[in-house]
């Protein structure tokens, strides 16, 4: 066996920008808004610039079909670049129970929310939404396959998600309490040994502590406070390449920027081009337009509607692969959300 073969890892991704080799893209099939998930309501009620869907149950077939059509165009483009694309299985659970509550399921459209890859390890995260409790089942066949080929695969302790987690006290700004670790994987962005973790309605401080304990001394998890209180980090801070980040001007400023990132150059995103393709209320804020996916340090998949952003990136030497995802905001995920990079060419490094 050659040396290169010996060091090959089927799962290997240390940051947001190394050259991409294999990726999972979620599916819109069976997309639905759960009707029994009380946690969904608690987070919606606390959200500021995030609108939650007014529908309950299945999304219209047209939205699902058009989204799968848009995704297949992206798959085609990525395949031309020799990037391997994998898809989850379908998932639909009308009713499931734990000892404490019952719910129906969300949909495996955003692998970025429920799984993270840190180095050679796939981590299933302890998600905040009850309806997403079993969502990683859609990826199980893939993960068994990756594990058989040498990947590490772990899951965070299953949270109980009892009512008390969502009972907001007066002193509390966030929708969730802090008595057990909970976080969505999309609360994280990775820069080698440094992991930035958004403390928000979709990730509490104990979640950051659990992640640090699981990753050990080779990594530093930086809990980011007072940055954005609703869900997920990937419409707030986008790491483009070592030394360069894209920031949401409505949420990020010099004071709340995590300390290590103060040394990097910051591009503030221009105003987003707002669009609403269907008559349905979107789940995501207009800032989903900056939810981009780096294929390498010099190539990004970006929402095709965002022409000012595309120009800004091109001026910085980043080429753009425009991606039209007509119902991205309606279904709640852009290019970063609906993907999970499984393998990038690169090693664990220190960027600070
Ligand atoms: N996962 C991105 C959702 C956050 C937002 O809509 O701003």
mmCIF file of C-alpha atoms and ligand atoms in Angstrom:
data_model
loop_
_atom_site.group_PDB
_atom_site.id
_atom_site.type_symbol
_atom_site.label_atom_id
_atom_site.label_comp_id
_atom_site.label_asym_id
_atom_site.label_seq_id
_atom_site.Cartn_x
_atom_site.Cartn_y
_atom_site.Cartn_z
ATOM 1 C CA UNK A 1 0.000 0.000 0.000
ATOM 2 C CA UNK A 2 1.274 3.476 -0.855
ATOM 3 C CA UNK A 3 1.827 6.068 1.879
ATOM 4 C CA UNK A 4 -1.043 8.155 0.530
ATOM 5 C CA UNK A 5 -3.431 5.198 0.823
ATOM 6 C CA UNK A 6 -2.312 4.554 4.426
ATOM 7 C CA UNK A 7 -3.220 8.059 5.512
ATOM 8 C CA UNK A 8 -6.544 8.195 3.648
ATOM 9 C CA UNK A 9 -9.493 8.840 5.932
ATOM 10 C CA UNK A 10 -13.001 8.447 4.565
ATOM 11 C CA UNK A 11 -14.266 11.071 7.016
ATOM 12 C CA UNK A 12 -11.893 14.003 7.320
ATOM 13 C CA UNK A 13 -12.928 17.636 7.628
ATOM 14 C CA UNK A 14 -11.219 20.147 9.885
ATOM 15 C CA UNK A 15 -12.528 23.486 8.727
ATOM 16 C CA UNK A 16 -14.977 25.256 6.425
ATOM 17 C CA UNK A 17 -12.660 25.850 3.451
ATOM 18 C CA UNK A 18 -10.268 22.991 2.596
ATOM 19 C CA UNK A 19 -10.828 21.421 -0.859
ATOM 20 C CA UNK A 20 -14.037 19.414 -0.742
ATOM 21 C CA UNK A 21 -14.029 15.763 -1.800
ATOM 22 C CA UNK A 22 -17.240 14.223 -0.433
ATOM 23 C CA UNK A 23 -20.456 15.715 0.862
ATOM 24 C CA UNK A 24 -23.914 14.725 2.063
ATOM 25 C CA UNK A 25 -26.811 16.780 0.703
ATOM 26 C CA UNK A 26 -30.133 16.582 2.531
ATOM 27 C CA UNK A 27 -33.506 15.878 0.989
ATOM 28 C CA UNK A 28 -36.753 17.823 0.774
ATOM 29 C CA UNK A 29 -38.743 14.600 0.430
ATOM 30 C CA UNK A 30 -41.378 14.331 3.171
ATOM 31 C CA UNK A 31 -40.758 17.937 4.228
ATOM 32 C CA UNK A 32 -43.299 18.827 6.884
ATOM 33 C CA UNK A 33 -43.817 21.092 9.846
ATOM 34 C CA UNK A 34 -44.411 18.981 12.938
ATOM 35 C CA UNK A 35 -47.724 19.547 14.635
ATOM 36 C CA UNK A 36 -46.979 18.085 18.049
ATOM 37 C CA UNK A 37 -43.592 19.641 18.800
ATOM 38 C CA UNK A 38 -43.970 22.044 21.733
ATOM 39 C CA UNK A 39 -40.276 22.957 21.575
ATOM 40 C CA UNK A 40 -40.833 24.386 18.097
ATOM 41 C CA UNK A 41 -43.391 26.815 19.503
ATOM 42 C CA UNK A 42 -41.161 27.877 22.399
ATOM 43 C CA UNK A 43 -38.301 28.752 20.041
ATOM 44 C CA UNK A 44 -40.621 30.458 17.539
ATOM 45 C CA UNK A 45 -42.104 32.648 20.242
ATOM 46 C CA UNK A 46 -38.610 33.789 21.276
ATOM 47 C CA UNK A 47 -37.323 34.433 17.736
ATOM 48 C CA UNK A 48 -36.710 38.011 16.599
ATOM 49 C CA UNK A 49 -35.841 38.175 12.930
ATOM 50 C CA UNK A 50 -36.703 34.577 12.236
ATOM 51 C CA UNK A 51 -40.134 33.684 10.995
ATOM 52 C CA UNK A 52 -41.561 30.284 11.598
ATOM 53 C CA UNK A 53 -43.804 28.640 9.057
ATOM 54 C CA UNK A 54 -47.545 29.049 9.395
ATOM 55 C CA UNK A 55 -48.250 25.675 7.884
ATOM 56 C CA UNK A 56 -48.683 22.454 9.792
ATOM 57 C CA UNK A 57 -48.108 19.064 8.208
ATOM 58 C CA UNK A 58 -46.770 18.356 4.727
ATOM 59 C CA UNK A 59 -45.299 21.041 2.474
ATOM 60 C CA UNK A 60 -46.978 21.263 -0.959
ATOM 61 C CA UNK A 61 -45.649 18.761 -3.493
ATOM 62 C CA UNK A 62 -44.618 21.575 -5.871
ATOM 63 C CA UNK A 63 -42.196 22.976 -3.261
ATOM 64 C CA UNK A 64 -40.688 19.568 -2.623
ATOM 65 C CA UNK A 65 -40.366 18.685 -6.312
ATOM 66 C CA UNK A 66 -38.824 22.040 -7.239
ATOM 67 C CA UNK A 67 -36.363 21.790 -4.373
ATOM 68 C CA UNK A 68 -35.259 18.314 -5.407
ATOM 69 C CA UNK A 69 -34.904 19.697 -8.936
ATOM 70 C CA UNK A 70 -32.668 22.560 -7.678
ATOM 71 C CA UNK A 71 -30.621 20.131 -5.596
ATOM 72 C CA UNK A 72 -30.086 17.831 -8.566
ATOM 73 C CA UNK A 73 -28.595 20.766 -10.503
ATOM 74 C CA UNK A 74 -26.164 21.366 -7.631
ATOM 75 C CA UNK A 75 -25.296 17.660 -7.507
ATOM 76 C CA UNK A 76 -24.531 17.769 -11.196
ATOM 77 C CA UNK A 77 -22.225 20.782 -10.754
ATOM 78 C CA UNK A 78 -20.412 19.208 -7.807
ATOM 79 C CA UNK A 79 -20.012 15.913 -9.631
ATOM 80 C CA UNK A 80 -18.365 17.767 -12.508
ATOM 81 C CA UNK A 81 -15.820 18.995 -9.953
ATOM 82 C CA UNK A 82 -15.173 15.375 -8.886
ATOM 83 C CA UNK A 83 -16.937 15.865 -5.561
ATOM 84 C CA UNK A 84 -18.773 12.748 -4.373
ATOM 85 C CA UNK A 85 -22.342 13.475 -3.276
ATOM 86 C CA UNK A 86 -24.273 11.205 -0.901
ATOM 87 C CA UNK A 87 -27.942 11.483 0.102
ATOM 88 C CA UNK A 88 -29.825 10.438 3.244
ATOM 89 C CA UNK A 89 -32.683 7.938 3.289
ATOM 90 C CA UNK A 90 -36.209 9.236 3.561
ATOM 91 C CA UNK A 91 -37.677 9.783 6.996
ATOM 92 C CA UNK A 92 -41.220 10.354 8.183
ATOM 93 C CA UNK A 93 -42.462 9.578 11.672
ATOM 94 C CA UNK A 94 -46.072 10.447 12.397
ATOM 95 C CA UNK A 95 -45.699 9.815 16.061
ATOM 96 C CA UNK A 96 -42.922 8.858 18.437
ATOM 97 C CA UNK A 97 -42.562 8.932 22.196
ATOM 98 C CA UNK A 98 -40.016 9.202 24.967
ATOM 99 C CA UNK A 99 -40.987 8.722 28.651
ATOM 100 C CA UNK A 100 -41.545 12.492 28.845
ATOM 101 C CA UNK A 101 -43.286 13.596 25.624
ATOM 102 C CA UNK A 102 -44.395 12.655 22.154
ATOM 103 C CA UNK A 103 -43.830 14.339 18.797
ATOM 104 C CA UNK A 104 -43.948 13.867 15.053
ATOM 105 C CA UNK A 105 -40.879 14.330 12.884
ATOM 106 C CA UNK A 106 -39.215 17.210 11.045
ATOM 107 C CA UNK A 107 -37.338 16.329 7.808
ATOM 108 C CA UNK A 108 -33.722 15.497 6.917
ATOM 109 C CA UNK A 109 -33.208 18.511 4.668
ATOM 110 C CA UNK A 110 -30.395 20.041 6.763
ATOM 111 C CA UNK A 111 -27.751 17.491 7.767
ATOM 112 C CA UNK A 112 -25.723 20.488 9.018
ATOM 113 C CA UNK A 113 -28.187 20.861 11.916
ATOM 114 C CA UNK A 114 -27.954 17.365 13.348
ATOM 115 C CA UNK A 115 -24.448 16.086 12.605
ATOM 116 C CA UNK A 116 -21.026 17.673 12.683
ATOM 117 C CA UNK A 117 -17.717 16.354 11.410
ATOM 118 C CA UNK A 118 -14.708 17.258 13.492
ATOM 119 C CA UNK A 119 -11.603 15.749 11.968
ATOM 120 C CA UNK A 120 -12.233 12.031 11.495
ATOM 121 C CA UNK A 121 -15.257 11.927 13.784
ATOM 122 C CA UNK A 122 -18.936 12.120 12.921
ATOM 123 C CA UNK A 123 -20.823 13.553 15.881
ATOM 124 C CA UNK A 124 -24.585 13.320 16.232
ATOM 125 C CA UNK A 125 -25.568 16.358 18.273
ATOM 126 C CA UNK A 126 -28.146 16.629 21.103
ATOM 127 C CA UNK A 127 -30.675 18.700 19.177
ATOM 128 C CA UNK A 128 -32.983 21.190 20.775
ATOM 129 C CA UNK A 129 -36.124 20.376 18.794
ATOM 130 C CA UNK A 130 -38.078 17.329 19.919
ATOM 131 C CA UNK A 131 -39.237 16.659 16.373
ATOM 132 C CA UNK A 132 -35.594 16.119 15.347
ATOM 133 C CA UNK A 133 -34.865 13.506 18.045
ATOM 134 C CA UNK A 134 -34.510 10.653 15.581
ATOM 135 C CA UNK A 135 -33.573 12.622 12.468
ATOM 136 C CA UNK A 136 -30.090 11.113 12.244
ATOM 137 C CA UNK A 137 -31.733 7.758 11.494
ATOM 138 C CA UNK A 138 -31.897 9.030 7.909
ATOM 139 C CA UNK A 139 -28.077 8.906 7.828
ATOM 140 C CA UNK A 140 -27.536 5.595 9.623
ATOM 141 C CA UNK A 141 -26.810 3.487 6.515
ATOM 142 C CA UNK A 142 -24.223 6.012 5.414
ATOM 143 C CA UNK A 143 -22.615 6.192 8.819
ATOM 144 C CA UNK A 144 -22.352 2.422 9.139
ATOM 145 C CA UNK A 145 -20.630 2.452 5.772
ATOM 146 C CA UNK A 146 -18.242 5.246 6.844
ATOM 147 C CA UNK A 147 -17.513 3.490 10.144
ATOM 148 C CA UNK A 148 -16.677 0.246 8.338
ATOM 149 C CA UNK A 149 -14.183 2.258 6.329
ATOM 150 C CA UNK A 150 -12.467 3.653 9.417
ATOM 151 C CA UNK A 151 -14.477 6.690 10.532
ATOM 152 C CA UNK A 152 -15.141 7.407 14.207
ATOM 153 C CA UNK A 153 -18.853 7.823 14.885
ATOM 154 C CA UNK A 154 -20.234 9.061 18.172
ATOM 155 C CA UNK A 155 -23.411 10.578 19.498
ATOM 156 C CA UNK A 156 -23.856 13.102 22.296
ATOM 157 C CA UNK A 157 -25.889 11.976 25.328
ATOM 158 C CA UNK A 158 -29.560 11.988 24.323
ATOM 159 C CA UNK A 159 -31.146 14.984 26.081
ATOM 160 C CA UNK A 160 -34.449 14.503 27.897
ATOM 161 C CA UNK A 161 -35.979 17.706 26.454
ATOM 162 C CA UNK A 162 -38.547 17.901 29.206
ATOM 163 C CA UNK A 163 -40.943 20.871 29.376
ATOM 164 C CA UNK A 164 -38.667 22.604 31.902
ATOM 165 C CA UNK A 165 -36.029 23.098 29.203
ATOM 166 C CA UNK A 166 -38.396 25.445 27.367
ATOM 167 C CA UNK A 167 -40.046 27.178 30.327
ATOM 168 C CA UNK A 168 -38.502 30.609 30.058
ATOM 169 C CA UNK A 169 -37.722 32.358 33.360
ATOM 170 C CA UNK A 170 -37.956 36.151 33.598
ATOM 171 C CA UNK A 171 -34.194 36.538 34.027
ATOM 172 C CA UNK A 172 -33.552 34.526 30.880
ATOM 173 C CA UNK A 173 -33.120 35.946 27.375
ATOM 174 C CA UNK A 174 -32.716 32.607 25.645
ATOM 175 C CA UNK A 175 -35.650 30.271 25.022
ATOM 176 C CA UNK A 176 -33.859 27.311 26.616
ATOM 177 C CA UNK A 177 -32.541 26.555 30.089
ATOM 178 C CA UNK A 178 -29.100 25.184 30.909
ATOM 179 C CA UNK A 179 -29.579 22.011 32.955
ATOM 180 C CA UNK A 180 -28.552 19.469 30.292
ATOM 181 C CA UNK A 181 -26.338 19.774 27.177
ATOM 182 C CA UNK A 182 -28.356 20.628 24.056
ATOM 183 C CA UNK A 183 -27.206 22.080 20.748
ATOM 184 C CA UNK A 184 -27.789 21.882 17.030
ATOM 185 C CA UNK A 185 -24.709 21.056 14.969
ATOM 186 C CA UNK A 186 -25.308 24.269 12.996
ATOM 187 C CA UNK A 187 -24.408 26.224 16.143
ATOM 188 C CA UNK A 188 -20.796 25.387 15.272
ATOM 189 C CA UNK A 189 -18.244 26.588 12.737
ATOM 190 C CA UNK A 190 -14.821 24.967 12.554
ATOM 191 C CA UNK A 191 -11.380 26.452 12.099
ATOM 192 C CA UNK A 192 -8.990 23.576 12.801
ATOM 193 C CA UNK A 193 -8.203 23.383 16.496
ATOM 194 C CA UNK A 194 -10.651 26.224 17.225
ATOM 195 C CA UNK A 195 -14.375 25.609 17.177
ATOM 196 C CA UNK A 196 -16.758 28.564 17.450
ATOM 197 C CA UNK A 197 -19.989 27.664 19.223
ATOM 198 C CA UNK A 198 -22.988 29.986 19.218
ATOM 199 C CA UNK A 199 -24.786 30.155 22.560
ATOM 200 C CA UNK A 200 -28.386 30.746 21.489
ATOM 201 C CA UNK A 201 -31.904 29.346 21.500
ATOM 202 C CA UNK A 202 -30.532 26.293 19.676
ATOM 203 C CA UNK A 203 -27.458 25.677 21.860
ATOM 204 C CA UNK A 204 -26.845 26.217 25.574
ATOM 205 C CA UNK A 205 -23.597 26.634 27.550
ATOM 206 C CA UNK A 206 -23.614 23.042 28.769
ATOM 207 C CA UNK A 207 -23.667 21.967 25.130
ATOM 208 C CA UNK A 208 -20.378 23.809 24.562
ATOM 209 C CA UNK A 209 -18.967 22.201 27.718
ATOM 210 C CA UNK A 210 -19.957 18.717 26.540
ATOM 211 C CA UNK A 211 -18.391 19.327 23.130
ATOM 212 C CA UNK A 212 -15.143 20.503 24.737
ATOM 213 C CA UNK A 213 -15.051 17.424 26.973
ATOM 214 C CA UNK A 214 -15.696 15.117 24.006
ATOM 215 C CA UNK A 215 -13.039 16.740 21.804
ATOM 216 C CA UNK A 216 -10.350 16.942 24.478
ATOM 217 C CA UNK A 217 -7.207 19.040 24.695
ATOM 218 C CA UNK A 218 -6.395 19.205 20.985
ATOM 219 C CA UNK A 219 -9.317 21.561 20.474
ATOM 220 C CA UNK A 220 -10.618 24.754 21.958
ATOM 221 C CA UNK A 221 -14.361 25.351 21.885
ATOM 222 C CA UNK A 222 -15.147 29.087 22.055
ATOM 223 C CA UNK A 223 -18.673 29.753 23.343
ATOM 224 C CA UNK A 224 -19.912 32.884 21.497
ATOM 225 C CA UNK A 225 -22.245 34.924 23.685
ATOM 226 C CA UNK A 226 -24.409 37.887 22.706
ATOM 227 C CA UNK A 227 -23.882 37.352 19.003
ATOM 228 C CA UNK A 228 -27.260 36.087 17.837
ATOM 229 C CA UNK A 229 -29.870 34.721 20.175
ATOM 230 C CA UNK A 230 -32.058 32.721 17.798
ATOM 231 C CA UNK A 231 -30.927 29.597 15.948
ATOM 232 C CA UNK A 232 -27.625 28.615 14.282
ATOM 233 C CA UNK A 233 -24.389 30.443 13.519
ATOM 234 C CA UNK A 234 -24.242 30.065 9.742
ATOM 235 C CA UNK A 235 -26.184 33.196 8.841
ATOM 236 C CA UNK A 236 -24.108 35.221 11.302
ATOM 237 C CA UNK A 237 -20.438 34.226 10.903
ATOM 238 C CA UNK A 238 -19.058 32.486 7.817
ATOM 239 C CA UNK A 239 -15.388 31.499 7.782
ATOM 240 C CA UNK A 240 -14.169 31.888 4.188
ATOM 241 C CA UNK A 241 -10.486 30.991 4.476
ATOM 242 C CA UNK A 242 -7.707 31.430 7.034
ATOM 243 C CA UNK A 243 -7.709 35.109 7.981
ATOM 244 C CA UNK A 244 -10.979 36.075 6.259
ATOM 245 C CA UNK A 245 -14.555 35.936 7.483
ATOM 246 C CA UNK A 246 -17.955 37.122 6.329
ATOM 247 C CA UNK A 247 -20.076 38.704 9.061
ATOM 248 C CA UNK A 248 -23.720 39.644 9.356
ATOM 249 C CA UNK A 249 -23.740 43.456 9.889
ATOM 250 C CA UNK A 250 -26.999 43.335 11.850
ATOM 251 C CA UNK A 251 -25.638 40.879 14.393
ATOM 252 C CA UNK A 252 -21.862 41.187 14.546
ATOM 253 C CA UNK A 253 -19.767 44.114 15.738
ATOM 254 C CA UNK A 254 -16.253 44.677 17.086
ATOM 255 C CA UNK A 255 -17.386 44.078 20.658
ATOM 256 C CA UNK A 256 -19.240 40.789 20.274
ATOM 257 C CA UNK A 257 -16.922 39.217 17.695
ATOM 258 C CA UNK A 258 -15.194 36.209 19.341
ATOM 259 C CA UNK A 259 -11.704 37.317 20.446
ATOM 260 C CA UNK A 260 -9.585 35.064 18.175
ATOM 261 C CA UNK A 261 -11.522 36.263 15.109
ATOM 262 C CA UNK A 262 -10.708 39.910 15.896
ATOM 263 C CA UNK A 263 -7.330 39.237 14.254
ATOM 264 C CA UNK A 264 -8.972 38.213 10.948
ATOM 265 C CA UNK A 265 -10.141 40.486 8.133
ATOM 266 C CA UNK A 266 -13.892 40.960 8.207
ATOM 267 C CA UNK A 267 -16.150 41.353 5.199
ATOM 268 C CA UNK A 268 -19.519 42.667 6.280
ATOM 269 C CA UNK A 269 -22.243 41.169 4.103
ATOM 270 C CA UNK A 270 -24.159 43.643 1.933
ATOM 271 C CA UNK A 271 -27.954 43.902 2.266
ATOM 272 C CA UNK A 272 -29.534 40.657 1.193
ATOM 273 C CA UNK A 273 -31.699 40.530 -1.897
ATOM 274 C CA UNK A 274 -35.023 39.442 -0.503
ATOM 275 C CA UNK A 275 -37.138 37.001 -2.391
ATOM 276 C CA UNK A 276 -40.100 34.872 -1.572
ATOM 277 C CA UNK A 277 -40.786 32.300 -4.200
ATOM 278 C CA UNK A 278 -43.949 30.738 -2.818
ATOM 279 C CA UNK A 279 -46.808 32.321 -0.876
ATOM 280 C CA UNK A 280 -45.808 30.392 2.257
ATOM 281 C CA UNK A 281 -44.211 32.186 5.171
ATOM 282 C CA UNK A 282 -40.474 31.418 5.214
ATOM 283 C CA UNK A 283 -38.799 29.645 8.117
ATOM 284 C CA UNK A 284 -35.463 31.406 7.627
ATOM 285 C CA UNK A 285 -34.525 35.061 7.820
ATOM 286 C CA UNK A 286 -33.405 36.935 4.672
ATOM 287 C CA UNK A 287 -29.838 36.409 5.942
ATOM 288 C CA UNK A 288 -30.065 32.871 4.636
ATOM 289 C CA UNK A 289 -28.590 34.538 1.523
ATOM 290 C CA UNK A 290 -25.150 34.480 3.204
ATOM 291 C CA UNK A 291 -25.454 30.793 4.091
ATOM 292 C CA UNK A 292 -22.766 29.773 1.626
ATOM 293 C CA UNK A 293 -20.646 26.663 1.217
ATOM 294 C CA UNK A 294 -16.920 26.863 0.531
ATOM 295 C CA UNK A 295 -15.726 24.201 -1.910
ATOM 296 C CA UNK A 296 -12.153 25.418 -1.414
ATOM 297 C CA UNK A 297 -10.453 28.641 -0.291
ATOM 298 C CA UNK A 298 -11.189 30.144 -3.702
ATOM 299 C CA UNK A 299 -14.583 28.723 -4.696
ATOM 300 C CA UNK A 300 -17.940 29.168 -2.990
ATOM 301 C CA UNK A 301 -21.478 27.945 -3.657
ATOM 302 C CA UNK A 302 -23.622 31.060 -3.172
ATOM 303 C CA UNK A 303 -27.337 31.848 -3.481
ATOM 304 C CA UNK A 304 -27.711 33.095 -7.071
ATOM 305 C CA UNK A 305 -30.101 35.876 -5.981
ATOM 306 C CA UNK A 306 -27.326 37.527 -3.906
ATOM 307 C CA UNK A 307 -25.532 39.469 -6.626
ATOM 308 C CA UNK A 308 -23.977 42.148 -4.333
ATOM 309 C CA UNK A 309 -22.558 39.410 -2.110
ATOM 310 C CA UNK A 310 -21.254 37.513 -5.129
ATOM 311 C CA UNK A 311 -19.453 40.667 -6.292
ATOM 312 C CA UNK A 312 -17.952 41.237 -2.839
ATOM 313 C CA UNK A 313 -16.574 37.689 -2.770
ATOM 314 C CA UNK A 314 -15.240 37.874 -6.316
ATOM 315 C CA UNK A 315 -13.430 41.114 -5.428
ATOM 316 C CA UNK A 316 -11.660 39.118 -2.706
ATOM 317 C CA UNK A 317 -10.531 36.452 -5.177
ATOM 318 C CA UNK A 318 -13.287 33.949 -4.387
ATOM 319 C CA UNK A 319 -14.979 32.504 -7.473
ATOM 320 C CA UNK A 320 -18.658 31.730 -7.157
ATOM 321 C CA UNK A 321 -20.764 28.794 -8.246
ATOM 322 C CA UNK A 322 -24.258 30.343 -8.198
ATOM 323 C CA UNK A 323 -26.927 28.094 -6.738
ATOM 324 C CA UNK A 324 -30.653 28.695 -7.130
ATOM 325 C CA UNK A 325 -32.610 27.112 -4.320
ATOM 326 C CA UNK A 326 -36.059 28.563 -4.931
ATOM 327 C CA UNK A 327 -37.573 27.436 -1.651
ATOM 328 C CA UNK A 328 -34.504 27.710 0.562
ATOM 329 C CA UNK A 329 -36.111 30.189 2.935
ATOM 330 C CA UNK A 330 -39.448 28.394 2.918
ATOM 331 C CA UNK A 331 -37.873 25.085 3.895
ATOM 332 C CA UNK A 332 -35.262 26.670 6.159
ATOM 333 C CA UNK A 333 -31.886 25.971 4.616
ATOM 334 C CA UNK A 334 -29.339 27.353 2.153
ATOM 335 C CA UNK A 335 -26.183 25.820 0.682
ATOM 336 C CA UNK A 336 -24.417 25.431 4.052
ATOM 337 C CA UNK A 337 -27.470 24.153 5.943
ATOM 338 C CA UNK A 338 -28.447 21.468 3.450
ATOM 339 C CA UNK A 339 -24.956 19.987 3.248
ATOM 340 C CA UNK A 340 -22.459 18.242 5.473
ATOM 341 C CA UNK A 341 -18.876 18.036 4.317
ATOM 342 C CA UNK A 342 -17.669 14.513 4.963
ATOM 343 C CA UNK A 343 -14.198 14.804 3.524
ATOM 344 C CA UNK A 344 -11.952 17.716 2.682
ATOM 345 C CA UNK A 345 -8.338 17.442 1.675
ATOM 346 C CA UNK A 346 -6.402 18.825 4.620
ATOM 347 C CA UNK A 347 -5.124 18.301 8.122
ATOM 348 C CA UNK A 348 -5.727 19.581 11.605
ATOM 349 C CA UNK A 349 -4.066 22.976 11.911
ATOM 350 C CA UNK A 350 -3.900 25.963 14.178
ATOM 351 C CA UNK A 351 -5.136 29.156 12.516
ATOM 352 C CA UNK A 352 -4.739 31.552 15.438
HETATM 353 N N1 LIG B 1 -29.775 27.623 9.669
HETATM 354 C C1 LIG B 1 -29.928 28.983 9.357
HETATM 355 C C2 LIG B 1 -31.127 29.603 10.008
HETATM 356 C C3 LIG B 1 -30.822 30.935 10.589
HETATM 357 C C4 LIG B 1 -31.529 32.093 9.908
HETATM 358 O O1 LIG B 1 -32.523 31.929 9.251
HETATM 359 O O2 LIG B 1 -31.051 33.237 10.022
#
